[in-house]
Short mmCIF file of C-alpha atoms and ligand atoms in Angstrom, two decimals:
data_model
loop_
_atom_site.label_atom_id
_atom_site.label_comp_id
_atom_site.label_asym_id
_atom_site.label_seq_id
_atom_site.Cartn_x
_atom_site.Cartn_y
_atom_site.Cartn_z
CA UNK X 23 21.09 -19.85 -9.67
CA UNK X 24 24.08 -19.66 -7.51
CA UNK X 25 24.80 -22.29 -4.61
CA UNK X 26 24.67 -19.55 -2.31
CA UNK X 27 21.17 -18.44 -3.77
CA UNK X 28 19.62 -21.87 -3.97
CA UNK X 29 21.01 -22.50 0.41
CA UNK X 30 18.92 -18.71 1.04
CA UNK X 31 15.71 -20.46 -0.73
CA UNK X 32 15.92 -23.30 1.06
CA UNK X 33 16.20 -21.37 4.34
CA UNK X 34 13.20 -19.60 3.20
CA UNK X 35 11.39 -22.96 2.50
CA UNK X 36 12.63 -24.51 6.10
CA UNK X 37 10.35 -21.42 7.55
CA UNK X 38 7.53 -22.25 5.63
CA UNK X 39 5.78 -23.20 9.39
CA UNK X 40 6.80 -20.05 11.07
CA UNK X 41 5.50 -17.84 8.05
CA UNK X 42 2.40 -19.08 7.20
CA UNK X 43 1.50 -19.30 11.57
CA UNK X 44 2.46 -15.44 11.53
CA UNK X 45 0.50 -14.73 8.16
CA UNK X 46 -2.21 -16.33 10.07
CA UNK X 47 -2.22 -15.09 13.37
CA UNK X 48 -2.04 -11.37 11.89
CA UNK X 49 -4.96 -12.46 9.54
CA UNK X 50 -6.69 -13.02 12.77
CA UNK X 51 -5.58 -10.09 14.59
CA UNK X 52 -7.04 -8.18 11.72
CA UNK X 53 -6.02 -4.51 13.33
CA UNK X 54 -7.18 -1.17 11.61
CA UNK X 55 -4.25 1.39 10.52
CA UNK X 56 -1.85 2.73 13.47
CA UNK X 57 -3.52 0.24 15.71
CA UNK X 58 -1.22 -2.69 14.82
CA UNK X 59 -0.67 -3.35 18.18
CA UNK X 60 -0.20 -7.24 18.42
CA UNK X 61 0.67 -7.51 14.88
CA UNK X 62 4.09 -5.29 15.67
CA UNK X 63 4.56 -6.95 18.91
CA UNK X 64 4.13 -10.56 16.64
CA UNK X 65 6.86 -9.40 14.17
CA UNK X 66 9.19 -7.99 16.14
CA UNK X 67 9.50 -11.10 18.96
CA UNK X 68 9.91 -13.29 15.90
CA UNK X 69 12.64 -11.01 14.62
CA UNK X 70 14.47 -10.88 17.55
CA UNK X 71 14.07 -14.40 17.94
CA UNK X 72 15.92 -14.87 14.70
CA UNK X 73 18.88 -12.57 15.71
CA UNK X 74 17.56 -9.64 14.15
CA UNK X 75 18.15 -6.12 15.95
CA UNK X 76 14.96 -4.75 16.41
CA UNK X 77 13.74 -1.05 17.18
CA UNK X 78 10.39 -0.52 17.69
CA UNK X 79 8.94 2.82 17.22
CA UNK X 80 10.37 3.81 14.74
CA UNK X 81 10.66 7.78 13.77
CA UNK X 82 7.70 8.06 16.92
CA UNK X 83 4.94 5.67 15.55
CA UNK X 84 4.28 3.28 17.94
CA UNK X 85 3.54 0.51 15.77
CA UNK X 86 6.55 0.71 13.16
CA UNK X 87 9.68 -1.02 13.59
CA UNK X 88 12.68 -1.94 11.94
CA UNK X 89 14.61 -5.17 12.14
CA UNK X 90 18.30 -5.06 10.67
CA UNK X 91 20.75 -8.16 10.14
CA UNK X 92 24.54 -8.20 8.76
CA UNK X 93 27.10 -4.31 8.54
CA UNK X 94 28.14 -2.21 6.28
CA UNK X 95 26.50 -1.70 2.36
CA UNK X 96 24.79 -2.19 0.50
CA UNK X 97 22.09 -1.55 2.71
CA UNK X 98 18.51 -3.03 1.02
CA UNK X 99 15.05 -2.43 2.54
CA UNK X 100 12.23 -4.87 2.27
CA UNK X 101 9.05 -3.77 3.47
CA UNK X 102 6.35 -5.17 5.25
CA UNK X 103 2.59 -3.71 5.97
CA UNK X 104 0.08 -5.49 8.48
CA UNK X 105 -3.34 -3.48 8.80
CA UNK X 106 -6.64 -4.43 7.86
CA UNK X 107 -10.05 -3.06 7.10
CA UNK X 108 -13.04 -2.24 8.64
CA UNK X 109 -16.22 -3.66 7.87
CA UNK X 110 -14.36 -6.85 5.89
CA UNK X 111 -14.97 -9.77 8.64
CA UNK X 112 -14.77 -12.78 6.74
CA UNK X 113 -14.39 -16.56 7.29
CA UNK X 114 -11.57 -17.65 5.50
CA UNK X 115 -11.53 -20.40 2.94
CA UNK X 116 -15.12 -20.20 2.38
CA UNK X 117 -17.08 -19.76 -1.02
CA UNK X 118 -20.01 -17.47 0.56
CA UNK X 119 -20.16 -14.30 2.82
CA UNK X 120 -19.72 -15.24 6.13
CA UNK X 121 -19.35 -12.45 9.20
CA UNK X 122 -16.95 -14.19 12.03
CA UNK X 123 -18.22 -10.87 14.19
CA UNK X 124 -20.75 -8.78 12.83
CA UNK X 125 -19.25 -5.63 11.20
CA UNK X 126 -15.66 -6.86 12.58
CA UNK X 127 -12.36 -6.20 10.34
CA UNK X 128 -10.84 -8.46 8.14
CA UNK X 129 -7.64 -8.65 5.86
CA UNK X 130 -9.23 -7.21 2.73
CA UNK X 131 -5.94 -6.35 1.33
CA UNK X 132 -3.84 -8.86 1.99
CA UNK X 133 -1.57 -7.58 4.17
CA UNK X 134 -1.07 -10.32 6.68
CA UNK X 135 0.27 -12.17 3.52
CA UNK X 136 2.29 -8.66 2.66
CA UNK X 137 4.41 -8.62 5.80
CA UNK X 138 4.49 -12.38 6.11
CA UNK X 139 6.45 -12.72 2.76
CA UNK X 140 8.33 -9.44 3.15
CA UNK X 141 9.54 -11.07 6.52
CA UNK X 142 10.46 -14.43 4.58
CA UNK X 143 12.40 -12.33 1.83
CA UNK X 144 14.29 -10.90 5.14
CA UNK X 145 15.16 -14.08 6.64
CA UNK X 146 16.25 -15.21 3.71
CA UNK X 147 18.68 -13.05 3.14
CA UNK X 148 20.24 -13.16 6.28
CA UNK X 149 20.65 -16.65 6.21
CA UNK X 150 22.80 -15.29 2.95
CA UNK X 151 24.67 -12.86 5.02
CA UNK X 152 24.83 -15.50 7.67
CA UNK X 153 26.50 -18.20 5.38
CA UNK X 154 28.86 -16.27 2.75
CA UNK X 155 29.70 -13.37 5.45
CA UNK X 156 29.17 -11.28 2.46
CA UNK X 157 28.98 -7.18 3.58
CA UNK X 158 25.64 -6.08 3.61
CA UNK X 159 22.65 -5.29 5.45
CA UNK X 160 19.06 -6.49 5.07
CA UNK X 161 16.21 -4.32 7.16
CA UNK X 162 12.67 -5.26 7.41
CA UNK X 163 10.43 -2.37 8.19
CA UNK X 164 6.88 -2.33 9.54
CA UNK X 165 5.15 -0.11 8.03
CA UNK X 166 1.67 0.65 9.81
CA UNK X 167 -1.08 2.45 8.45
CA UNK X 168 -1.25 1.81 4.24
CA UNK X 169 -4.68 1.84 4.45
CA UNK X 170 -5.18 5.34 6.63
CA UNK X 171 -2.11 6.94 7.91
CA UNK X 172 0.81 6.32 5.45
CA UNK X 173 3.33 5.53 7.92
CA UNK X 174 5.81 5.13 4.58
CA UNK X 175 5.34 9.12 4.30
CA UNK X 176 5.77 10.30 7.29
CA UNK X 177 9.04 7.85 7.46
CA UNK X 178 10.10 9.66 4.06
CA UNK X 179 9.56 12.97 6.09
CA UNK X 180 12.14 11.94 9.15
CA UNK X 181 14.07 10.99 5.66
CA UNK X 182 14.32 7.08 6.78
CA UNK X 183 14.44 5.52 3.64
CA UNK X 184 17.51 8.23 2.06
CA UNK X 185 20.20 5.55 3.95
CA UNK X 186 18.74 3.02 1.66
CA UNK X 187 20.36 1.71 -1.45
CA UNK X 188 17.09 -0.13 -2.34
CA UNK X 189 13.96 -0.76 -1.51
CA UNK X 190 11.63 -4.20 -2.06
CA UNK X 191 8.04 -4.72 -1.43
CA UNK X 192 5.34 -6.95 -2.71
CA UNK X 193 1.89 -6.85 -3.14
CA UNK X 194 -0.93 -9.51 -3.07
CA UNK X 195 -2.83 -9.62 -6.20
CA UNK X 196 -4.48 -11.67 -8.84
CA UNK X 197 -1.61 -12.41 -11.18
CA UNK X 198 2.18 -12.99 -11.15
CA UNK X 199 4.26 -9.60 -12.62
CA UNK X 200 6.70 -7.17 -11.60
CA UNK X 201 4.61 -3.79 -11.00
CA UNK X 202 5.85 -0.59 -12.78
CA UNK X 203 4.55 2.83 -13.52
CA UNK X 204 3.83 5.92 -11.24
CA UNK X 205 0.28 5.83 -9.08
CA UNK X 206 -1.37 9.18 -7.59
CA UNK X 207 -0.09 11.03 -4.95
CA UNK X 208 -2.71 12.03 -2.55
CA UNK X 209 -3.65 14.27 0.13
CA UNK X 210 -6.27 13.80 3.51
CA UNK X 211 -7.31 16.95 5.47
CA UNK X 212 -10.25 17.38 7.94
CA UNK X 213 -12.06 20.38 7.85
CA UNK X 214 -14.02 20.97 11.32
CA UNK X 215 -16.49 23.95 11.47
CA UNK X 216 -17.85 25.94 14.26
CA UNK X 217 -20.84 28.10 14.54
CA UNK X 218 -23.75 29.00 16.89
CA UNK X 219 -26.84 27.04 17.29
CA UNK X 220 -30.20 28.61 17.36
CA UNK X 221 -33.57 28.34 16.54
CA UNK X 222 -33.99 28.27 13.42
CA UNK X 223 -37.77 29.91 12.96
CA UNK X 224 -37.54 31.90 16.13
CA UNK X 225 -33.81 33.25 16.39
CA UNK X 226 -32.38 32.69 13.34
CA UNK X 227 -30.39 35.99 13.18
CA UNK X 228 -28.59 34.90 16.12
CA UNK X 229 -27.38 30.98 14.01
CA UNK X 230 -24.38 30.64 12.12
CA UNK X 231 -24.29 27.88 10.10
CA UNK X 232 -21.38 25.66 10.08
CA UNK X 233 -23.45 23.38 7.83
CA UNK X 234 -23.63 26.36 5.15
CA UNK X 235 -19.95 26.46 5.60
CA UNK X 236 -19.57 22.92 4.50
CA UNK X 237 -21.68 23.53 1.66
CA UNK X 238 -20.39 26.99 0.35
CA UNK X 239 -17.22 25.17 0.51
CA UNK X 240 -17.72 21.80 -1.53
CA UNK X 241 -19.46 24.44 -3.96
CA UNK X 242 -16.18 26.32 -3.94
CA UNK X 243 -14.50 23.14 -4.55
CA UNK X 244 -16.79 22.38 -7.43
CA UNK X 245 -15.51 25.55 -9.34
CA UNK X 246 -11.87 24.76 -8.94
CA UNK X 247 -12.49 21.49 -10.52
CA UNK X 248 -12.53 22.94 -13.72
CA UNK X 249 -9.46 24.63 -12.80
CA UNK X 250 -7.19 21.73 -12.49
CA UNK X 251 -5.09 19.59 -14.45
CA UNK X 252 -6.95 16.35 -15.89
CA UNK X 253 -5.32 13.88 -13.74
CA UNK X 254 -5.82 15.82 -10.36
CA UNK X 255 -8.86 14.88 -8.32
CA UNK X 256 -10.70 15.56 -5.37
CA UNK X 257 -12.69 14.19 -3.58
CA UNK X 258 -14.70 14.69 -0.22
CA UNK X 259 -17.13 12.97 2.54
CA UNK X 260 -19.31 14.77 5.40
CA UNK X 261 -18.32 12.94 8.46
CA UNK X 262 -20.58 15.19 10.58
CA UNK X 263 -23.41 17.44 8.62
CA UNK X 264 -23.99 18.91 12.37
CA UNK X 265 -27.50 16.68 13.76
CA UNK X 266 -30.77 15.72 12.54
CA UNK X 267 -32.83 18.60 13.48
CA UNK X 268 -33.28 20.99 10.40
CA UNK X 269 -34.89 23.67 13.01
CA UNK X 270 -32.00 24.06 14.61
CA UNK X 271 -29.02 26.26 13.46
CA UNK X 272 -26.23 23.67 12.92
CA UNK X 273 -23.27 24.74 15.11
CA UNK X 274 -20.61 22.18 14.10
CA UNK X 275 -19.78 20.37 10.31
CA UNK X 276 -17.06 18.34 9.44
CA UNK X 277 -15.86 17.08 5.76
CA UNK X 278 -13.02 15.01 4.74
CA UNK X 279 -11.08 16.51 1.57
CA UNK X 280 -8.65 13.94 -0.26
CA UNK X 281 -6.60 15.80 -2.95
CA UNK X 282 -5.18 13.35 -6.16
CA UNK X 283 -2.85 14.33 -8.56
CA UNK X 284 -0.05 12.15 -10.36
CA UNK X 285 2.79 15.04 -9.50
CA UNK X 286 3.21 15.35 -4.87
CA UNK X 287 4.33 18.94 -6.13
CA UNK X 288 0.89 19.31 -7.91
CA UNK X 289 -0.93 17.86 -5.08
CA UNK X 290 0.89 20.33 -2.25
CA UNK X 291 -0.39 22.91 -4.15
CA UNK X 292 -3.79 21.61 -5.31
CA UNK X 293 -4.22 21.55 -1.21
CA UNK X 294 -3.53 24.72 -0.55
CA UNK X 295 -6.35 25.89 -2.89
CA UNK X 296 -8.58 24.26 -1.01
CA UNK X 297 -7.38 25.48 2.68
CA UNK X 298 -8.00 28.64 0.83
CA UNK X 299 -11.49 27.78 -0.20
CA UNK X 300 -12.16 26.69 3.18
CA UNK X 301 -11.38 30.26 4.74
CA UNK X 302 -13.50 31.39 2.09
CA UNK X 303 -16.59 29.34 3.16
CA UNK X 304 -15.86 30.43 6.96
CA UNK X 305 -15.86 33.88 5.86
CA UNK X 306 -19.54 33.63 4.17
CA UNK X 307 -21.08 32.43 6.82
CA UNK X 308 -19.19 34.25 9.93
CA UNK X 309 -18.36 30.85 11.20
CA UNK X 310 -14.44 29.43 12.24
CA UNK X 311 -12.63 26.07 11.23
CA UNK X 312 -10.05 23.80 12.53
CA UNK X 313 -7.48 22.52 9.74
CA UNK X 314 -6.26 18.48 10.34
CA UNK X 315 -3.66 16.92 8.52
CA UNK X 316 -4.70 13.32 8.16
CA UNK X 317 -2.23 12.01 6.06
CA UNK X 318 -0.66 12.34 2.53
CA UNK X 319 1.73 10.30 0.06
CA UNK X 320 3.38 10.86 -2.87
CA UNK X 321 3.05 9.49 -6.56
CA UNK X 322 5.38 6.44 -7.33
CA UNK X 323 8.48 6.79 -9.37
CA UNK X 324 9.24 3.42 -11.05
CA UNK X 325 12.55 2.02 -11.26
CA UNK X 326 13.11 -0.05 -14.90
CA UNK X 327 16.65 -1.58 -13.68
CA UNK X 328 15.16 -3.07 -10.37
CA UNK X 329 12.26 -4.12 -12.10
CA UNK X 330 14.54 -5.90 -14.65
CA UNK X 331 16.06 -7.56 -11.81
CA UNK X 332 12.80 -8.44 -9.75
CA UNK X 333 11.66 -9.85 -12.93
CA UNK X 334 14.95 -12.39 -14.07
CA UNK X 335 14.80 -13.58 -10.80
CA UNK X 336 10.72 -14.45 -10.76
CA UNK X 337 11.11 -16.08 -14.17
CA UNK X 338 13.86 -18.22 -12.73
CA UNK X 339 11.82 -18.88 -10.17
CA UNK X 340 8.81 -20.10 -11.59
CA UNK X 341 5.33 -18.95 -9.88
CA UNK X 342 3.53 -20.70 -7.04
CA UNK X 343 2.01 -24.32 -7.96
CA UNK X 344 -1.28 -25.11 -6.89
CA UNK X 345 -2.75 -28.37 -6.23
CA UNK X 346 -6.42 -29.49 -8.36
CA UNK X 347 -8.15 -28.54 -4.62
CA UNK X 348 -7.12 -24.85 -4.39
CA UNK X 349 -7.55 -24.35 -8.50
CA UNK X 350 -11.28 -25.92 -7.82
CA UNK X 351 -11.54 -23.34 -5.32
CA UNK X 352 -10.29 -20.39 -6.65
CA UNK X 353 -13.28 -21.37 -9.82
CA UNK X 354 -15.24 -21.42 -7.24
CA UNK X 355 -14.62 -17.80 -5.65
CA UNK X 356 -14.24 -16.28 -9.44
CA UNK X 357 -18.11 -16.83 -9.42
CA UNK X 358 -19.01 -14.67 -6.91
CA UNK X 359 -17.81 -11.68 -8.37
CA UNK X 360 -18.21 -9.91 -11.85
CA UNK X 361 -15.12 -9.34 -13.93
CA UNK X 362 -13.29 -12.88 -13.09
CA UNK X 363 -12.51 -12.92 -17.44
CA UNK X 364 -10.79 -9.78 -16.95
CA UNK X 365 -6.99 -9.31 -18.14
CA UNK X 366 -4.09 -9.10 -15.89
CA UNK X 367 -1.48 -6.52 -15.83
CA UNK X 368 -1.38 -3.09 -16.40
CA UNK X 369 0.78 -3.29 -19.88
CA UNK X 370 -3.19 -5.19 -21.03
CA UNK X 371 -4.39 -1.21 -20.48
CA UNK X 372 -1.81 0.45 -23.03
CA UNK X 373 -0.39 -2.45 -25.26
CA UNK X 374 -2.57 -4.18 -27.34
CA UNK X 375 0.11 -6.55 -28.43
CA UNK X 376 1.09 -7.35 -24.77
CA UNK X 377 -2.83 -7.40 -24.12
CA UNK X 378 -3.09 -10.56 -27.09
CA UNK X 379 -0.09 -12.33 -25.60
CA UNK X 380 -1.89 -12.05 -21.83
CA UNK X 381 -4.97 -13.30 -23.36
CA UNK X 382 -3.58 -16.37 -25.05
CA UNK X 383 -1.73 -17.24 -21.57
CA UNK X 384 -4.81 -17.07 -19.86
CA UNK X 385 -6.96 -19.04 -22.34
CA UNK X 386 -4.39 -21.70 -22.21
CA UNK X 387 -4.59 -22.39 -18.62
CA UNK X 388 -8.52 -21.70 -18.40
CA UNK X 389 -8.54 -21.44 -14.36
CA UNK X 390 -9.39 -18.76 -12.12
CA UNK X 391 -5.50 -18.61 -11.00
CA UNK X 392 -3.20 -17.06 -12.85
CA UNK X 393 -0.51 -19.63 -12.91
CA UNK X 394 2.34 -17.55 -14.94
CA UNK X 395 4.23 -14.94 -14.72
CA UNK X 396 3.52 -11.57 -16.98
CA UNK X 397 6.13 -10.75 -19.34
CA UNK X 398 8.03 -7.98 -18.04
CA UNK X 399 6.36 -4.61 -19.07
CA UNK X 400 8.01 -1.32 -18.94
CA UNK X 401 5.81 1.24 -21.52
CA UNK X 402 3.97 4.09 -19.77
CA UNK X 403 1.37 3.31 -16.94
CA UNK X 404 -0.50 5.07 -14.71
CA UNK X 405 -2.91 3.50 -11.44
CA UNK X 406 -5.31 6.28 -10.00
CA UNK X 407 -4.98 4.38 -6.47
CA UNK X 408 -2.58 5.51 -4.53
CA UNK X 409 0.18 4.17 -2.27
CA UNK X 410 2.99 5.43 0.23
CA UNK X 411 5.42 3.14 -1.42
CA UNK X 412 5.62 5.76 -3.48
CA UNK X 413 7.10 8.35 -1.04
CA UNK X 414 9.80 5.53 -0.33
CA UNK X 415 10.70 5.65 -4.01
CA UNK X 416 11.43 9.24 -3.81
CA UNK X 417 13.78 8.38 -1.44
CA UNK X 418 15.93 5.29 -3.00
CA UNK X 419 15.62 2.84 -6.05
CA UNK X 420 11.97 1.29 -5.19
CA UNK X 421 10.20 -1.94 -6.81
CA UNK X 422 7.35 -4.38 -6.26
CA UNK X 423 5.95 -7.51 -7.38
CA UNK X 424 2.76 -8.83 -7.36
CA UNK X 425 2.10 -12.23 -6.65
CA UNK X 426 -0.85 -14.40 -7.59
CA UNK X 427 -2.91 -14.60 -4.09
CA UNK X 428 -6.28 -14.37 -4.90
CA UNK X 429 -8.33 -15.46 -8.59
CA UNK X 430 -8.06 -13.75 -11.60
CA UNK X 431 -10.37 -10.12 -11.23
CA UNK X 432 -11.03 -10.58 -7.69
CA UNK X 433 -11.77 -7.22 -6.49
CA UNK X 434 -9.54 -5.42 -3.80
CA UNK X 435 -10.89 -4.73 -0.82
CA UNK X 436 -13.43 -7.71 -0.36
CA UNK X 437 -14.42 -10.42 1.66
CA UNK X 438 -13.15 -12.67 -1.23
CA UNK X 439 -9.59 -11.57 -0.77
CA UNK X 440 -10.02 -12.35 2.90
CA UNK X 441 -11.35 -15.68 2.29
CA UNK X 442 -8.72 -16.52 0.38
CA UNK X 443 -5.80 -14.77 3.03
CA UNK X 444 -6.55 -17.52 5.38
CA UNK X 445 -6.30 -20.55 2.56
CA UNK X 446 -3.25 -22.27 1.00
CA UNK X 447 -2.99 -20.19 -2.09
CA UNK X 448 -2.25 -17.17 0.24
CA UNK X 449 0.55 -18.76 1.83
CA UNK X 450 1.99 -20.05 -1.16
CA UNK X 451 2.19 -16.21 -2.40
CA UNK X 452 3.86 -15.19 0.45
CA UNK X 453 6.71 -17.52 0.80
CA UNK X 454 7.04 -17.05 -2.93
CA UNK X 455 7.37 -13.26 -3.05
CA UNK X 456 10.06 -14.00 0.03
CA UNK X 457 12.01 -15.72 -2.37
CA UNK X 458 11.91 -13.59 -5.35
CA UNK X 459 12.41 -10.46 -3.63
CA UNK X 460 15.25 -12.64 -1.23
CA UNK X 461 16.81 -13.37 -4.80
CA UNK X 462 16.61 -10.14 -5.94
CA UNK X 463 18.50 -8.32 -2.83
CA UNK X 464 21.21 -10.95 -2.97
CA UNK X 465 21.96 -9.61 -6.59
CA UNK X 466 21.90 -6.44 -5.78
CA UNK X 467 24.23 -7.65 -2.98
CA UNK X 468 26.98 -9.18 -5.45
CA UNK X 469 26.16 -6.53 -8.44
CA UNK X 470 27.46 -3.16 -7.89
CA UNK X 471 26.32 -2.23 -11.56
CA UNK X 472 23.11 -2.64 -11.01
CA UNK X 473 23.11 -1.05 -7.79
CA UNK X 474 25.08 1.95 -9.50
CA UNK X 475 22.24 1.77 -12.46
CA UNK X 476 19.20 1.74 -10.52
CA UNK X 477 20.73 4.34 -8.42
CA UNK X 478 21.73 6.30 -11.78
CA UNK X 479 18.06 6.05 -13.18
CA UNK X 480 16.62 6.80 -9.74
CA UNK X 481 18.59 10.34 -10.10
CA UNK X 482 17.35 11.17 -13.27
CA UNK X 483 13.35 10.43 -12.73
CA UNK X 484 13.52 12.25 -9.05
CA UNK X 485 16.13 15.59 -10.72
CA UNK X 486 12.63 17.64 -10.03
CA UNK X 487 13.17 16.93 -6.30
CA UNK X 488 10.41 15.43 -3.18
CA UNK X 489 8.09 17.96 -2.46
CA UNK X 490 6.75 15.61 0.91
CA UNK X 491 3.47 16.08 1.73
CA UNK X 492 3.58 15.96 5.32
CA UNK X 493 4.01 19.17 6.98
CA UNK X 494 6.74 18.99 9.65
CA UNK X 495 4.71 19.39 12.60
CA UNK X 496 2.09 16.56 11.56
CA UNK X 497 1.34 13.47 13.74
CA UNK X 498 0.41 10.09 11.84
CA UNK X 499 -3.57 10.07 12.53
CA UNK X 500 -6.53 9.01 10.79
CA UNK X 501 -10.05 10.88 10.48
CA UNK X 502 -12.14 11.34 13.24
ZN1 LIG D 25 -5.64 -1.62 0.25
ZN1 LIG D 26 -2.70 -2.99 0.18
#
């Protein structure tokens, strides 16, 4: 590692404090999706503090922002997410379920830890661009709204992320790896339907059932099922089935349709089949609807020469060390969920030779934390989930890593990954996916090959073109 390299992670470690405080205080803010309030106003004072120029707002979402340092190309994004969940209050560092308010929010995904190290990868870097005056430009952007709202897509629709020449993320997780592979793209729309309520023994010629609406319409959905390509999915939730009375005609309905498939283009269309399904429902049963665009993101279009880099610089970087205390502890969590012997990585799912190698690294250390680093793995995978990193990577030359935050097979989205947020081992995953991703962008920063290359491949897997899922008039929201 260069001079100049080792001075940026050493600038990184000298901000271990301010980090791990603003991992902490957004773990406690713990804000649901486009309601990142004090978590945006957090970042961005630090930001500025630290001589970035900041803009918050960002393309008219109130709690995005973007914080550049340094001029002129190449231009590298790193970005940062801060919203939590609902229902995921949690005391952190603790071994049992334990509420700090009773149905509260808590940080059941990590993100406080996400922006945290995406921040440390920025500062890092300019402490680079600081020192060697190299050209160059590092922007940290806060993304709102991964969990409900997709901020990322609706950035990718104002075309943010086209000035790019990369982009860098991270994501908590159970294991050290760079990620690769595509996800699902996926679409949210509210269907809201209107009747007339009547009595439903003694008028009912006079009801129209927005409730029968609802239902002719999943039913309608049912049939296309069979009608769609194997990887496509949908999926759907009554949020209102109209009140509690069945003698009364039920004059309003709402259900939530979310649309999957592993193509955006396949998605957009898979939609519109079921707008058209929805008119069809409203027709039976004389009743009218209301269309809302929640939100929608695309599939995720890997990037094999960032990932090459992301993954020479975590090897040269080691993984995060923990002391006996946090391995005890991380045993400790890995018994309060099933699955804690599972294998890490996604190459374990379509490799069986990468699959034996995983399983003799994890037998070797025999602890619940994943204390290495995956080999690098770049065969075909697929992840049903979905993310709006992947409209971003329609955009530019995308790539994540994971980092080891939480004990091997700990399940997303629980009140163990929230424990563990708030602990040691959390904060040791953020400052060290600052510095590999901080490593990373300085390459790219001094390599003009590989910026050409990734840019080259990125060409070649997007030829097909971005069909964006969000319509041009749409709003970031989330459900009613
Ligand atoms: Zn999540
Ligand atoms: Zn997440």
């Amino acid at each position: 590692m260069t001079n100049e390299k080792l001075a940026a992670m050493a600038a990184i470690e000298e901000k271990t404090d301010l980090i791990t405080r603003t991992a902490d205080f957004i773990w406690e803010y713990a804000e649901l999706s486009l309601q990142e309030e004090r978590s945006a106003t957090l970042y961005c004072e630090i930001l500025k503090n630290e001589g970035f120029t900041v803009e918050r707002g960002i393309c008219n979402i109130p709690t995005a922002f973007s914080a550049s340092f340094g001029a002129g190309r190449p231009v590298i994004g790193i970005l940062a997410e801060y919203d939590a969940l609902s229902g995921l209050s949690q005391k952190g560092g603790s071994l049992k379920r334990e509420e700090i308010v009773p149905g509260g929010c808590g940080h059941g995904c990590g993100h406080n830890l996400l922006g945290a190290g995406a921040m440390a990868a920025a500062l890092g870097v300019k402490a680079y661009l600081e020192k060697t005056k190299h050209p160059g430009t590092v922007v940290l952007y806060g993304c709102p709204g991964e969990e409900g709202g997709a901020a990322k897509a609706f950035m990718a629709r104002d075309q943010l992320w086209l000035g790019l020449d990369a982009a860098l993320t991270w994501h908590p997780e159970d294991r050290n790896e760079v990620a690769t592979g595509s996800s699902n793209s996926c679409i949210q729309v509210q269907y809201h339907f209107t009747g007339v309520a009547s009595h439903a023994a003694g008028s009912p010629e006079r009801g129209r059932s927005a409730l029968d609406a609802v239902e002719l319409m999943n039913i309608g959905v049912q049939f296309l099922r069979e009608h769609m390509s194997d990887k496509a999915r949908v999926h759907y939730a009554i949020t209102d089935a109209g009140g509690r009375s069945p003698n009364v005609v039920q004059p309003r309905a709402t259900v939530l349709y979310m649309v999957r498939s592993n193509h955006v283009c396949e998605a957009v269309e898979l939609q519109k089949r079921v707008d058209r399904i929805a008119q069809g429902a409203a027709l039976m049963t004389d009743t009218t609807f209301e269309r809302k665009f929640i939100d929608g993101l695309a599939d995720t279009v890997t990037n094999h020469t960032l990932e090459k880099l992301l993954h020479e610089n975590f090897a040269e970087l080691g993984v995060p060390v923990h002391t006996e205390e946090e391995l005890d502890f991380a045993d400790g969590l890995s018994g309060t969920y099933e699955g804690a012997d599972s294998l890490p990585g996604i190459g374990c799912d379509y490799d069986s030779e990468y699959a034996a190698s995983v399983k003799t690294l994890r037998s070797e250390k025999g602890r619940a934390m994943n204390d290495f680093l995956l080999p690098l793995y770049q065969g075909e995978a697929f992840k049903p989930g979905s993310t709006d990193v992947g409209d971003v990577s329609w955009e530019c030359p995308t790539a994540q890593i994971h980092v080891a935050s939480w004990p091997n097979g700990c399940p997303g989205h629980s009140w163990q990954n929230v424990s563990c947020d708030r602990t040691s081992i959390g904060h040791k995953a953020a400052i060290h996916a600052g510095k590999v991703l901080c490593a990373a962008a300085i390459d790219l920063m001094n390599r003009p090959a590989t910026l050409e290359a990734a840019r080259a491949e990125f060409l070649e897997r997007t030829a097909q073109g971005y069909s964006c899922p969000i319509p041009e008039d749409a709003v970031p929201t989330v459900a009613d």
